[in-house]
């Protein structure tokens, strides 16, 4: 379990949330608020940092930084198969950042807002005291469920379910991470074709995020190495596809009986690939074409690759 | 007009928001979302930065930093006379920050959450690459309106209204800013006693924030120097009371006819003080006991004081 997962579970345990008002709290892609006045709103918050999630000194364009900041939250909306409604954005600007650069960042935010029909409705502009401090962008986004639908959680995968991913994996950090397409349409299409038992977006890498779904669902999994859709980007191998972060593809599980209908009914440009199965064990394993079966640890595929 | 106000107006103008779904957009204390599914939710986001809003190297305690981060947003909930519902918090941690410090920050957040019945329901923990980068805390908070009530905006002050503030002003930076009481109860009490025509919380200083209400409402104002409730903290003078930031008191306007009932009905520990009147001019003025009347510019009282 990663240290972030551990601390998240500590935070989740520190407070008893009313399950009627907050059916989904800390630990999923989005939280859910349900009150008489609010009925139902899903919410996600993400902070993106210069040097960690983008690199201004390396030449990343501010328009793309703005776009990515929104797209990361839009990807969370997709992970719940929900419909984006609006966003608020707060920014921490290095001293002397200047209005022109802020407007370029804003233009990227609005680009994503308009492409995905998720307007920017508020925000906060704050400034660091020093020009050595770095840009931080925090996006909080709200979404709604399709009429009568329930959110799709991480914690509800069942033994026997098939495990799928959208698109292809690995190498995102070499550019795609700034311009990826959040899988909102795909997620809503999935709802129409099958009962999706669990879903999340792949932000920390498939190996980490599959472990996450399994731990939260109290299940295990086996994935087949030759089924993993490795990106065709240069220098991407199985290890990258399993461990690189920021793919922002969907990782989801469906009952085995729904698998055929899903695949025959799927007619979207982004492919879906069945990569394995949920098991009733506690371990997440990877099976190689030669029959070897090894544990697939969170972010821990490298050591396998070297054997 | 401050450069932040200017850029905020630029951002507000850059997008046409649907007035049914988003009755209040960029530029008020909180935005409002109204859809069939969501009915009505108010939302505010604030980013607090080490070195700007708190000072870890100066010894500010992390518990108080967590408390203040929540309290600043709770103060926005008060400014709309709304009832806090929940919050999400994202943090940017310097490299090597450590779990213990994060838990202390979290304890302060939970302290505010529990005092004001506003649970933490989600968040994001991110890390800077360097230990030289500084702590940032971004809080997004949701609130609801009392049954049948409308939000109280900044832009609806009317000529002839009386101008009030809660509490006393100035010198907050010398400690109080980390431990202030957001005026949620007071704001809800105000609703019961009078029609509050406009309201905001004083975060940038009375002179700046009163100019803000007047510009957004298309009105002017005159305030009386001897009426300003100057804080009894050491070294606070009229200039501090007018210009210091982070008072987090309420600044509001009421129709003159409601003024008497408000004052006689008010029975709360925090005092309210009538400091002036809204005018049909465009200027915000300050009148001194000797009869001098001068413009009260945003953050611009210092030059007067030196005359």
Coordinates of C-alpha atoms in Angstrom, one line a residue:
Chain A
X1 CA 0.0 0.0 0.0
X2 CA 1.5 3.4 -1.0
X3 CA 2.1 6.0 1.7
X4 CA -0.6 8.2 0.1
X5 CA -3.1 5.3 0.3
X6 CA -2.1 4.8 3.9
X7 CA -2.6 8.4 4.9
X8 CA -5.8 8.6 2.9
X9 CA -7.2 5.7 4.9
X10 CA -6.0 7.4 8.1
X11 CA -7.9 10.5 7.1
X12 CA -11.0 8.6 6.1
X13 CA -11.0 6.8 9.5
X14 CA -10.5 10.1 11.5
X15 CA -14.1 11.2 10.8
X16 CA -17.4 9.5 10.9
X17 CA -19.4 10.8 7.8
X18 CA -23.1 10.6 7.8
X19 CA -23.7 7.9 5.1
X20 CA -27.0 9.5 4.0
X21 CA -25.6 13.0 3.3
X22 CA -22.2 11.7 2.1
X23 CA -22.7 8.3 0.5
X24 CA -19.1 8.5 -0.9
X25 CA -16.4 10.1 1.2
X26 CA -12.6 10.1 1.2
X27 CA -10.9 7.5 -0.9
X28 CA -12.8 7.3 -4.2
X29 CA -12.4 9.4 -7.4
X30 CA -15.1 11.8 -6.3
X31 CA -17.1 12.4 -3.1
X32 CA -20.9 12.6 -3.2
X33 CA -23.1 15.1 -1.3
X34 CA -26.8 14.4 -1.0
X35 CA -29.0 16.7 1.0
X36 CA -32.6 17.9 0.6
X37 CA -31.3 21.1 -1.0
X38 CA -28.5 19.6 -3.0
X39 CA -30.1 16.3 -3.9
X40 CA -26.9 14.9 -5.4
X41 CA -23.6 16.4 -6.5
X42 CA -20.3 14.7 -7.0
X43 CA -17.1 16.6 -6.3
X44 CA -13.4 16.1 -6.9
X45 CA -10.3 18.2 -6.2
X46 CA -6.8 18.0 -7.7
X47 CA -3.8 20.2 -7.2
X48 CA -1.2 20.3 -10.0
X49 CA 2.3 21.6 -9.3
X50 CA 5.1 23.0 -11.5
X51 CA 7.9 20.5 -11.4
X52 CA 5.7 17.6 -10.5
X53 CA 2.7 17.6 -12.9
X54 CA 4.1 20.0 -15.5
X55 CA 7.4 21.7 -16.1
X56 CA 7.4 25.4 -17.0
X57 CA 11.2 25.6 -17.0
X58 CA 11.2 22.6 -19.4
X59 CA 9.0 24.6 -21.8
X60 CA 5.5 23.3 -21.0
X61 CA 3.0 25.9 -22.4
X62 CA 0.7 27.6 -19.9
X63 CA -2.3 26.9 -22.1
X64 CA -1.6 23.2 -21.9
X65 CA -1.0 23.5 -18.1
X66 CA -4.5 25.1 -17.8
X67 CA -6.0 22.4 -20.1
X68 CA -4.4 19.6 -18.1
X69 CA -5.5 21.0 -14.8
X70 CA -9.1 20.8 -15.9
X71 CA -8.7 17.5 -17.8
X72 CA -7.3 15.7 -14.7
X73 CA -10.6 16.5 -12.9
X74 CA -12.7 15.7 -15.9
X75 CA -11.0 12.3 -15.9
X76 CA -12.3 11.9 -12.3
X77 CA -15.8 12.7 -13.5
X78 CA -15.4 10.0 -16.2
X79 CA -14.2 7.5 -13.5
X80 CA -17.6 7.9 -11.8
X81 CA -19.4 7.8 -15.2
X82 CA -20.8 11.2 -14.4
X83 CA -21.5 14.4 -16.3
X84 CA -19.4 17.4 -15.6
X85 CA -21.3 20.5 -14.4
X86 CA -18.9 23.2 -13.4
X87 CA -15.4 23.9 -11.9
X88 CA -13.7 26.4 -9.6
X89 CA -10.0 27.0 -9.9
X90 CA -7.5 28.5 -7.4
X91 CA -4.0 29.4 -8.4
X92 CA -0.8 30.3 -6.5
X93 CA 1.3 32.5 -8.7
X94 CA 5.1 33.1 -8.3
X95 CA 5.8 36.8 -7.5
X96 CA 5.9 38.8 -10.8
X97 CA 4.1 36.1 -12.7
X98 CA 2.2 38.7 -14.6
X99 CA -1.2 39.1 -16.1
X100 CA -0.3 37.8 -19.6
X101 CA 0.8 34.5 -18.3
X102 CA -2.2 34.2 -16.1
X103 CA -4.4 34.9 -19.1
X104 CA -2.7 32.1 -21.1
X105 CA -3.3 29.7 -18.2
X106 CA -6.9 30.8 -18.1
X107 CA -7.3 30.3 -21.9
X108 CA -6.3 26.7 -21.4
X109 CA -8.7 26.3 -18.6
X110 CA -11.5 27.8 -20.7
X111 CA -10.6 25.6 -23.7
X112 CA -11.2 22.4 -21.6
X113 CA -14.3 24.0 -20.0
X114 CA -15.8 24.7 -23.3
X115 CA -14.9 21.3 -24.9
X116 CA -16.4 19.4 -22.1
X117 CA -19.3 21.8 -21.2
X118 CA -18.0 22.4 -17.7
X119 CA -17.8 26.2 -17.2
X120 CA -15.5 27.9 -14.8
X121 CA -17.7 29.5 -12.2
X122 CA -15.3 30.8 -9.6
X123 CA -11.8 30.8 -8.3
X124 CA -9.1 32.4 -6.2
X125 CA -5.9 34.1 -7.3
X126 CA -3.1 34.2 -4.7
X127 CA 0.5 35.1 -4.9
X128 CA 3.7 33.7 -3.5
X129 CA 6.0 36.2 -1.9
X130 CA 8.9 35.1 -4.0
X131 CA 9.5 34.6 -7.7
X132 CA 11.4 31.4 -6.8
X133 CA 8.1 29.8 -5.5
X134 CA 6.3 27.9 -8.2
X135 CA 2.9 27.8 -9.9
X136 CA 0.3 25.6 -8.3
X137 CA -3.2 25.1 -9.8
X138 CA -6.0 23.6 -7.8
X139 CA -9.2 22.5 -9.6
X140 CA -12.4 21.5 -7.9
X141 CA -15.0 20.0 -10.2
X142 CA -18.7 19.1 -9.8
X143 CA -20.6 16.5 -11.7
X144 CA -24.0 14.9 -11.8
X145 CA -25.2 11.4 -12.5
X146 CA -27.2 10.5 -15.5
X147 CA -30.9 10.3 -14.6
X148 CA -31.6 7.5 -12.2
X149 CA -28.0 6.3 -12.3
X150 CA -25.7 5.5 -9.3
X151 CA -22.1 6.5 -9.2
X152 CA -19.6 3.8 -10.1
X153 CA -17.2 3.3 -7.1
X154 CA -13.8 1.7 -6.8
X155 CA -14.7 -0.6 -4.0
X156 CA -17.3 -2.9 -5.7
X157 CA -15.4 -5.2 -8.0
X158 CA -16.6 -8.9 -7.7
X159 CA -14.7 -12.1 -8.1
X160 CA -15.2 -13.4 -11.6
X161 CA -15.5 -9.9 -13.2
X162 CA -13.5 -9.2 -16.3
X163 CA -11.0 -6.3 -16.0
X164 CA -10.8 -3.8 -18.8
X165 CA -8.9 -0.7 -19.8
X166 CA -9.6 2.0 -22.4
X167 CA -7.0 3.2 -24.8
X168 CA -3.3 2.2 -24.5
X169 CA -1.0 2.7 -21.6
X170 CA 2.5 4.0 -20.8
X171 CA 4.8 6.9 -21.9
X172 CA 2.2 9.6 -21.1
X173 CA 4.8 11.8 -19.4
X174 CA 6.5 12.4 -22.8
X175 CA 3.8 14.8 -23.9
X176 CA 0.4 13.1 -24.0
X177 CA -0.2 13.9 -20.3
X178 CA -0.7 17.6 -21.2
X179 CA -3.2 16.9 -24.0
X180 CA -5.1 13.7 -23.1
X181 CA -8.8 13.2 -23.7
X182 CA -10.7 12.6 -20.5
X183 CA -12.9 9.5 -21.2
X184 CA -16.2 11.1 -20.3
X185 CA -18.1 10.0 -23.4
X186 CA -16.6 6.5 -23.1
X187 CA -17.7 6.2 -19.5
X188 CA -21.2 7.2 -20.3
X189 CA -21.3 4.8 -23.2
X190 CA -20.1 2.0 -20.9
X191 CA -23.1 2.6 -18.6
X192 CA -25.4 1.9 -21.5
X193 CA -23.7 -1.4 -22.5
X194 CA -23.0 -3.2 -19.3
X195 CA -23.2 -3.1 -15.5
X196 CA -19.8 -1.6 -14.6
X197 CA -19.1 -3.1 -11.2
X198 CA -16.1 -0.8 -10.4
X199 CA -14.1 1.9 -12.1
X200 CA -11.3 4.4 -11.6
X201 CA -9.1 6.5 -13.9
X202 CA -5.5 5.4 -14.2
X203 CA -3.5 8.3 -12.7
X204 CA -0.8 6.4 -10.7
X205 CA -0.2 3.6 -13.2
X206 CA -2.1 0.4 -13.9
X207 CA -0.2 -1.7 -11.3
X208 CA -0.9 0.8 -8.5
X209 CA -4.4 1.6 -9.5
X210 CA -5.5 -2.1 -10.0
X211 CA -4.1 -2.9 -6.6
X212 CA -6.1 0.0 -5.3
X213 CA -9.4 -1.3 -6.7
X214 CA -8.7 -4.8 -5.4
X215 CA -7.8 -3.7 -1.9
X216 CA -10.9 -1.5 -1.6
X217 CA -13.1 -4.2 -3.0
X218 CA -11.5 -7.0 -0.9
X219 CA -10.6 -9.1 -4.0
X220 CA -7.6 -10.1 -6.0
X221 CA -6.9 -10.1 -9.7
X222 CA -4.9 -11.8 -12.4
X223 CA -3.8 -9.8 -15.6
X224 CA -2.3 -11.3 -18.7
X225 CA 0.9 -9.6 -19.7
X226 CA 0.3 -10.1 -23.5
X227 CA -3.1 -8.5 -23.2
X228 CA -1.9 -5.2 -21.8
X229 CA -2.4 -2.5 -24.5
X230 CA 1.1 -1.0 -24.6
X231 CA 1.2 2.5 -26.1
X232 CA 2.9 2.8 -29.5
X233 CA 4.8 5.9 -28.2
X234 CA 8.6 5.5 -28.6
X235 CA 10.4 3.6 -25.9
X236 CA 7.3 2.3 -24.1
X237 CA 7.5 -1.3 -23.0
X238 CA 5.4 -3.4 -20.7
X239 CA 7.0 -2.0 -17.7
X240 CA 6.0 1.6 -18.7
X241 CA 2.5 0.4 -19.5
X242 CA 2.2 -1.1 -16.1
X243 CA 3.8 1.6 -14.0
X244 CA 3.9 5.0 -15.7
X245 CA 1.5 7.5 -14.2
X246 CA -0.9 9.9 -15.8
X247 CA -2.4 7.6 -18.5
X248 CA -5.9 9.0 -17.6
X249 CA -7.5 6.0 -19.2
X250 CA -10.3 4.1 -17.5
X251 CA -9.7 0.9 -15.5
X252 CA -13.0 -1.0 -14.9
X253 CA -14.6 -4.3 -14.1
X254 CA -17.7 -5.9 -15.6
X255 CA -19.5 -9.2 -14.8
X256 CA -18.2 -11.9 -17.1
X257 CA -21.7 -12.4 -18.6
X258 CA -21.8 -8.8 -19.8
X259 CA -18.4 -9.0 -21.4
X260 CA -19.5 -10.2 -24.8
X261 CA -22.3 -7.6 -25.2
X262 CA -20.0 -4.9 -24.1
X263 CA -17.4 -5.8 -26.7
X264 CA -19.8 -6.3 -29.6
X265 CA -21.7 -3.1 -28.7
X266 CA -18.7 -0.9 -28.2
X267 CA -18.3 1.3 -31.3
X268 CA -16.1 4.1 -30.2
X269 CA -12.8 5.4 -31.5
X270 CA -11.0 4.6 -28.2
X271 CA -10.6 0.8 -27.9
X272 CA -11.4 -1.2 -24.8
X273 CA -9.2 -4.2 -23.9
X274 CA -10.0 -7.1 -21.5
X275 CA -6.7 -7.5 -19.6
X276 CA -7.6 -10.0 -16.9
X277 CA -10.0 -11.2 -14.2
X278 CA -11.0 -10.4 -10.7
X279 CA -10.3 -13.3 -8.3
X280 CA -11.4 -14.2 -4.8
X281 CA -7.8 -14.2 -3.6
X282 CA -6.2 -11.1 -2.0
X283 CA -3.3 -10.9 -4.4
X284 CA -2.9 -9.1 -7.7
X285 CA -0.9 -11.3 -10.1
X286 CA 0.4 -11.0 -13.6
X287 CA 0.7 -14.1 -15.9
X288 CA 3.3 -14.2 -18.7
X289 CA 2.9 -16.1 -22.0
X290 CA 5.4 -18.7 -20.8
X291 CA 3.1 -19.5 -17.8
X292 CA 5.1 -17.7 -15.1
X293 CA 2.8 -16.0 -12.6
X294 CA 4.2 -13.2 -10.4
X295 CA 2.8 -10.7 -8.0
X296 CA 2.0 -7.4 -9.6
X297 CA 2.9 -4.9 -7.0
X298 CA 1.9 -1.3 -7.0
X299 CA 4.5 0.5 -9.1
X300 CA 6.6 -2.6 -8.6
X301 CA 6.9 -4.2 -11.9
X302 CA 10.5 -3.1 -12.6
X303 CA 12.1 -5.8 -10.5
X304 CA 10.2 -8.4 -12.5
X305 CA 11.4 -7.0 -15.8
X306 CA 15.0 -7.4 -14.6
X307 CA 14.7 -11.1 -13.8
Chain B
X1 CA -9.7 49.0 -8.9
X2 CA -7.1 46.5 -7.7
X3 CA -5.4 44.4 -10.3
X4 CA -7.0 41.3 -8.8
X5 CA -10.5 42.9 -9.3
X6 CA -9.5 43.8 -12.9
X7 CA -8.4 40.3 -13.8
X8 CA -11.5 38.8 -12.0
X9 CA -13.7 41.0 -14.2
X10 CA -11.7 39.9 -17.3
X11 CA -12.3 36.3 -16.3
X12 CA -16.0 36.9 -15.6
X13 CA -16.4 38.5 -19.0
X14 CA -14.6 35.7 -20.9
X15 CA -17.4 33.3 -20.5
X16 CA -21.2 33.6 -20.8
X17 CA -22.6 31.6 -17.9
X18 CA -26.2 30.2 -18.1
X19 CA -28.0 32.4 -15.5
X20 CA -30.4 29.6 -14.7
X21 CA -27.8 27.0 -13.9
X22 CA -25.3 29.5 -12.5
X23 CA -27.2 32.4 -10.9
X24 CA -24.0 33.6 -9.2
X25 CA -20.7 33.2 -11.1
X26 CA -17.3 34.7 -10.8
X27 CA -16.8 37.8 -8.6
X28 CA -18.9 37.1 -5.4
X29 CA -18.0 35.4 -2.2
X30 CA -19.4 32.1 -3.5
X31 CA -20.7 30.8 -6.8
X32 CA -24.1 29.1 -7.0
X33 CA -25.0 26.0 -9.0
X34 CA -28.7 25.2 -9.6
X35 CA -29.6 22.2 -11.8
X36 CA -32.4 19.7 -11.6
X37 CA -30.1 17.2 -9.9
X38 CA -28.3 19.7 -7.7
X39 CA -31.1 22.1 -6.9
X40 CA -28.9 24.6 -5.3
X41 CA -25.4 24.5 -3.9
X42 CA -23.0 27.4 -3.1
X43 CA -19.3 26.9 -3.6
X44 CA -16.2 28.8 -2.6
X45 CA -12.5 28.1 -3.1
X46 CA -9.5 29.6 -1.4
X47 CA -5.8 28.9 -1.6
X48 CA -3.6 29.7 1.4
X49 CA 0.2 29.9 1.0
X50 CA 3.1 29.7 3.4
X51 CA 4.8 33.1 3.5
X52 CA 1.6 34.9 2.3
X53 CA -1.3 33.7 4.5
X54 CA 0.7 32.0 7.2
X55 CA 4.4 31.7 8.1
X56 CA 5.8 28.3 9.0
X57 CA 9.3 29.6 9.4
X58 CA 8.0 32.3 11.7
X59 CA 6.6 29.6 14.0
X60 CA 2.9 29.4 12.9
X61 CA 1.6 26.1 14.2
X62 CA 0.3 23.6 11.5
X63 CA -2.9 23.0 13.5
X64 CA -3.7 26.7 13.2
X65 CA -2.8 26.7 9.5
X66 CA -5.3 23.9 9.0
X67 CA -7.9 25.8 11.1
X68 CA -7.4 29.0 9.2
X69 CA -7.6 27.3 5.8
X70 CA -11.1 26.1 6.7
X71 CA -12.1 29.3 8.5
X72 CA -11.4 31.5 5.5
X73 CA -13.9 29.5 3.5
X74 CA -16.3 29.3 6.3
X75 CA -16.2 33.1 6.4
X76 CA -17.3 33.1 2.7
X77 CA -20.2 30.8 3.7
X78 CA -21.1 33.5 6.3
X79 CA -20.8 36.2 3.7
X80 CA -23.7 34.6 1.7
X81 CA -25.5 34.0 5.0
X82 CA -25.5 30.3 4.1
X83 CA -25.0 27.1 6.0
X84 CA -21.8 25.1 5.5
X85 CA -22.3 21.5 4.3
X86 CA -18.9 20.0 3.5
X87 CA -15.4 20.8 2.3
X88 CA -12.6 19.2 0.2
X89 CA -9.0 20.1 0.7
X90 CA -5.9 19.7 -1.5
X91 CA -2.4 20.3 -0.2
X92 CA 1.0 20.8 -1.9
X93 CA 3.7 19.5 0.5
X94 CA 7.3 20.5 0.4
X95 CA 9.5 17.4 -0.3
X96 CA 10.2 15.6 3.0
X97 CA 7.3 17.3 4.8
X98 CA 6.4 14.1 6.5
X99 CA 3.4 12.3 7.7
X100 CA 3.4 13.8 11.3
X101 CA 3.3 17.4 10.0
X102 CA 0.5 16.4 7.6
X103 CA -1.4 14.9 10.5
X104 CA -1.1 18.1 12.5
X105 CA -2.4 20.2 9.6
X106 CA -5.2 17.7 9.2
X107 CA -6.1 17.9 12.9
X108 CA -6.6 21.7 12.5
X109 CA -8.8 21.1 9.5
X110 CA -10.9 18.6 11.4
X111 CA -11.1 21.0 14.4
X112 CA -12.8 23.6 12.2
X113 CA -14.8 21.0 10.4
X114 CA -16.3 19.7 13.7
X115 CA -16.8 23.2 15.2
X116 CA -18.8 24.4 12.2
X117 CA -20.4 21.1 11.2
X118 CA -18.7 21.1 7.9
X119 CA -17.0 17.7 7.4
X120 CA -14.0 17.1 5.2
X121 CA -15.2 14.7 2.5
X122 CA -12.3 14.5 0.0
X123 CA -9.0 15.9 -1.0
X124 CA -5.7 15.5 -2.8
X125 CA -2.2 15.2 -1.4
X126 CA 0.5 16.3 -3.8
X127 CA 4.2 16.9 -3.3
X128 CA 6.7 19.5 -4.6
X129 CA 9.9 18.1 -6.0
X130 CA 12.0 20.2 -3.6
X131 CA 12.0 20.9 0.1
X132 CA 12.5 24.6 -0.8
X133 CA 9.0 24.7 -2.2
X134 CA 6.4 25.7 0.2
X135 CA 3.2 24.5 1.7
X136 CA 0.0 25.4 -0.1
X137 CA -3.5 24.5 1.1
X138 CA -6.5 24.8 -1.1
X139 CA -10.0 24.5 0.4
X140 CA -13.2 24.3 -1.6
X141 CA -16.4 24.5 0.5
X142 CA -20.1 23.9 -0.2
X143 CA -23.0 25.5 1.6
X144 CA -26.7 25.6 1.4
X145 CA -29.2 28.4 1.9
X146 CA -31.7 28.4 4.8
X147 CA -35.1 27.0 3.6
X148 CA -36.6 29.4 1.0
X149 CA -33.8 32.0 1.4
X150 CA -31.8 33.6 -1.4
X151 CA -28.1 34.1 -1.2
X152 CA -26.9 37.6 -0.2
X153 CA -24.8 39.1 -3.0
X154 CA -22.2 41.9 -3.1
X155 CA -23.8 43.7 -6.0
X156 CA -27.2 44.7 -4.5
X157 CA -26.5 47.6 -2.1
X158 CA -29.0 50.5 -2.6
X159 CA -28.6 54.2 -2.1
X160 CA -29.8 55.2 1.4
X161 CA -28.9 51.8 2.9
X162 CA -27.0 51.8 6.2
X163 CA -23.5 50.2 6.2
X164 CA -22.5 47.9 9.0
X165 CA -19.6 45.8 10.2
X166 CA -19.5 43.0 12.8
X167 CA -16.8 43.0 15.4
X168 CA -13.8 45.3 15.3
X169 CA -11.2 45.9 12.6
X170 CA -7.4 46.0 12.2
X171 CA -4.3 44.2 13.4
X172 CA -5.5 40.7 12.5
X173 CA -2.1 39.8 11.1
X174 CA -0.6 39.8 14.6
X175 CA -2.2 36.5 15.5
X176 CA -6.0 36.7 15.3
X177 CA -6.0 35.8 11.6
X178 CA -5.1 32.2 12.5
X179 CA -7.8 31.8 15.1
X180 CA -10.7 34.0 14.1
X181 CA -14.3 33.0 14.4
X182 CA -16.1 32.9 11.0
X183 CA -19.4 34.8 11.4
X184 CA -21.7 32.1 10.4
X185 CA -24.2 32.3 13.3
X186 CA -24.1 36.1 13.1
X187 CA -24.9 36.0 9.4
X188 CA -27.9 33.7 9.9
X189 CA -29.1 35.9 12.8
X190 CA -28.9 38.9 10.5
X191 CA -31.3 37.2 8.0
X192 CA -33.9 36.9 10.8
X193 CA -33.7 40.6 11.8
X194 CA -33.5 42.6 8.6
X195 CA -33.4 42.4 4.8
X196 CA -29.6 42.4 4.2
X197 CA -29.3 44.1 0.8
X198 CA -25.6 43.2 0.3
X199 CA -22.8 41.5 2.2
X200 CA -19.2 40.2 2.0
X201 CA -16.6 39.3 4.4
X202 CA -13.7 41.7 5.0
X203 CA -10.6 39.8 3.7
X204 CA -8.7 42.6 1.9
X205 CA -9.4 45.4 4.4
X206 CA -12.5 47.6 4.9
X207 CA -11.4 50.3 2.4
X208 CA -10.9 47.8 -0.4
X209 CA -13.9 45.6 0.3
X210 CA -16.3 48.6 0.7
X211 CA -15.1 49.9 -2.7
X212 CA -15.8 46.5 -4.1
X213 CA -19.4 46.3 -2.9
X214 CA -20.0 49.9 -4.2
X215 CA -18.5 49.2 -7.6
X216 CA -20.4 46.0 -8.1
X217 CA -23.6 47.7 -6.9
X218 CA -23.1 50.8 -8.9
X219 CA -23.4 53.0 -5.8
X220 CA -21.1 55.2 -3.6
X221 CA -20.8 55.4 0.2
X222 CA -19.8 57.7 3.0
X223 CA -18.3 56.3 6.2
X224 CA -17.7 58.2 9.4
X225 CA -14.2 57.9 10.7
X226 CA -15.2 58.1 14.4
X227 CA -17.7 55.2 13.9
X228 CA -15.1 52.7 12.6
X229 CA -14.8 50.0 15.3
X230 CA -11.0 50.0 15.7
X231 CA -9.6 46.8 17.3
X232 CA -8.2 47.1 20.8
X233 CA -5.1 45.0 19.8
X234 CA -1.8 46.9 20.4
X235 CA -0.7 49.4 17.7
X236 CA -4.0 49.4 15.8
X237 CA -5.1 52.8 14.6
X238 CA -7.7 54.0 12.2
X239 CA -5.4 53.3 9.2
X240 CA -5.0 49.7 10.3
X241 CA -8.7 49.3 10.8
X242 CA -9.4 50.6 7.3
X243 CA -6.7 48.9 5.4
X244 CA -5.4 45.7 7.2
X245 CA -6.5 42.5 5.6
X246 CA -7.9 39.3 7.0
X247 CA -10.4 40.8 9.5
X248 CA -12.9 38.2 8.4
X249 CA -15.7 40.3 9.8
X250 CA -18.9 40.9 7.9
X251 CA -19.5 44.1 5.9
X252 CA -23.2 44.5 5.0
X253 CA -25.9 46.9 4.1
X254 CA -29.5 47.2 5.2
X255 CA -32.4 49.5 4.3
X256 CA -32.4 52.5 6.6
X257 CA -35.9 51.6 7.8
X258 CA -34.6 48.2 9.1
X259 CA -31.7 49.7 11.0
X260 CA -33.5 50.3 14.3
X261 CA -35.1 46.8 14.5
X262 CA -31.7 45.2 13.6
X263 CA -29.9 47.0 16.4
X264 CA -32.6 46.5 19.0
X265 CA -33.0 42.8 18.1
X266 CA -29.3 42.0 17.9
X267 CA -28.3 40.2 21.0
X268 CA -25.1 38.4 20.1
X269 CA -21.7 38.6 21.7
X270 CA -20.1 40.0 18.5
X271 CA -21.2 43.6 18.2
X272 CA -22.5 45.3 15.0
X273 CA -21.7 48.9 14.2
X274 CA -23.3 51.3 11.7
X275 CA -20.3 53.0 10.1
X276 CA -22.0 55.0 7.3
X277 CA -24.4 55.1 4.4
X278 CA -24.7 54.1 0.8
X279 CA -25.1 57.1 -1.6
X280 CA -26.2 57.5 -5.2
X281 CA -22.8 58.9 -6.1
X282 CA -20.0 56.7 -7.5
X283 CA -17.4 57.6 -4.9
X284 CA -16.6 56.1 -1.5
X285 CA -15.8 58.8 0.9
X286 CA -14.7 59.1 4.6
X287 CA -15.9 61.9 6.8
X288 CA -13.8 63.1 9.8
X289 CA -15.1 64.6 13.0
X290 CA -13.7 68.0 11.9
X291 CA -15.9 67.9 8.8
X292 CA -13.2 67.0 6.3
X293 CA -14.5 64.6 3.6
X294 CA -11.9 62.6 1.6
X295 CA -12.0 59.8 -0.9
X296 CA -11.6 56.4 0.8
X297 CA -9.6 54.5 -1.8
X298 CA -9.1 50.8 -1.8
X299 CA -6.1 50.2 0.6
X300 CA -5.4 53.8 0.1
X301 CA -6.0 55.4 3.5
X302 CA -2.3 55.8 4.4
X303 CA -1.7 59.0 2.5
X304 CA -4.7 60.6 4.3
X305 CA -3.3 59.7 7.6
X306 CA -0.1 61.5 6.8
X307 CA -1.7 64.8 5.8

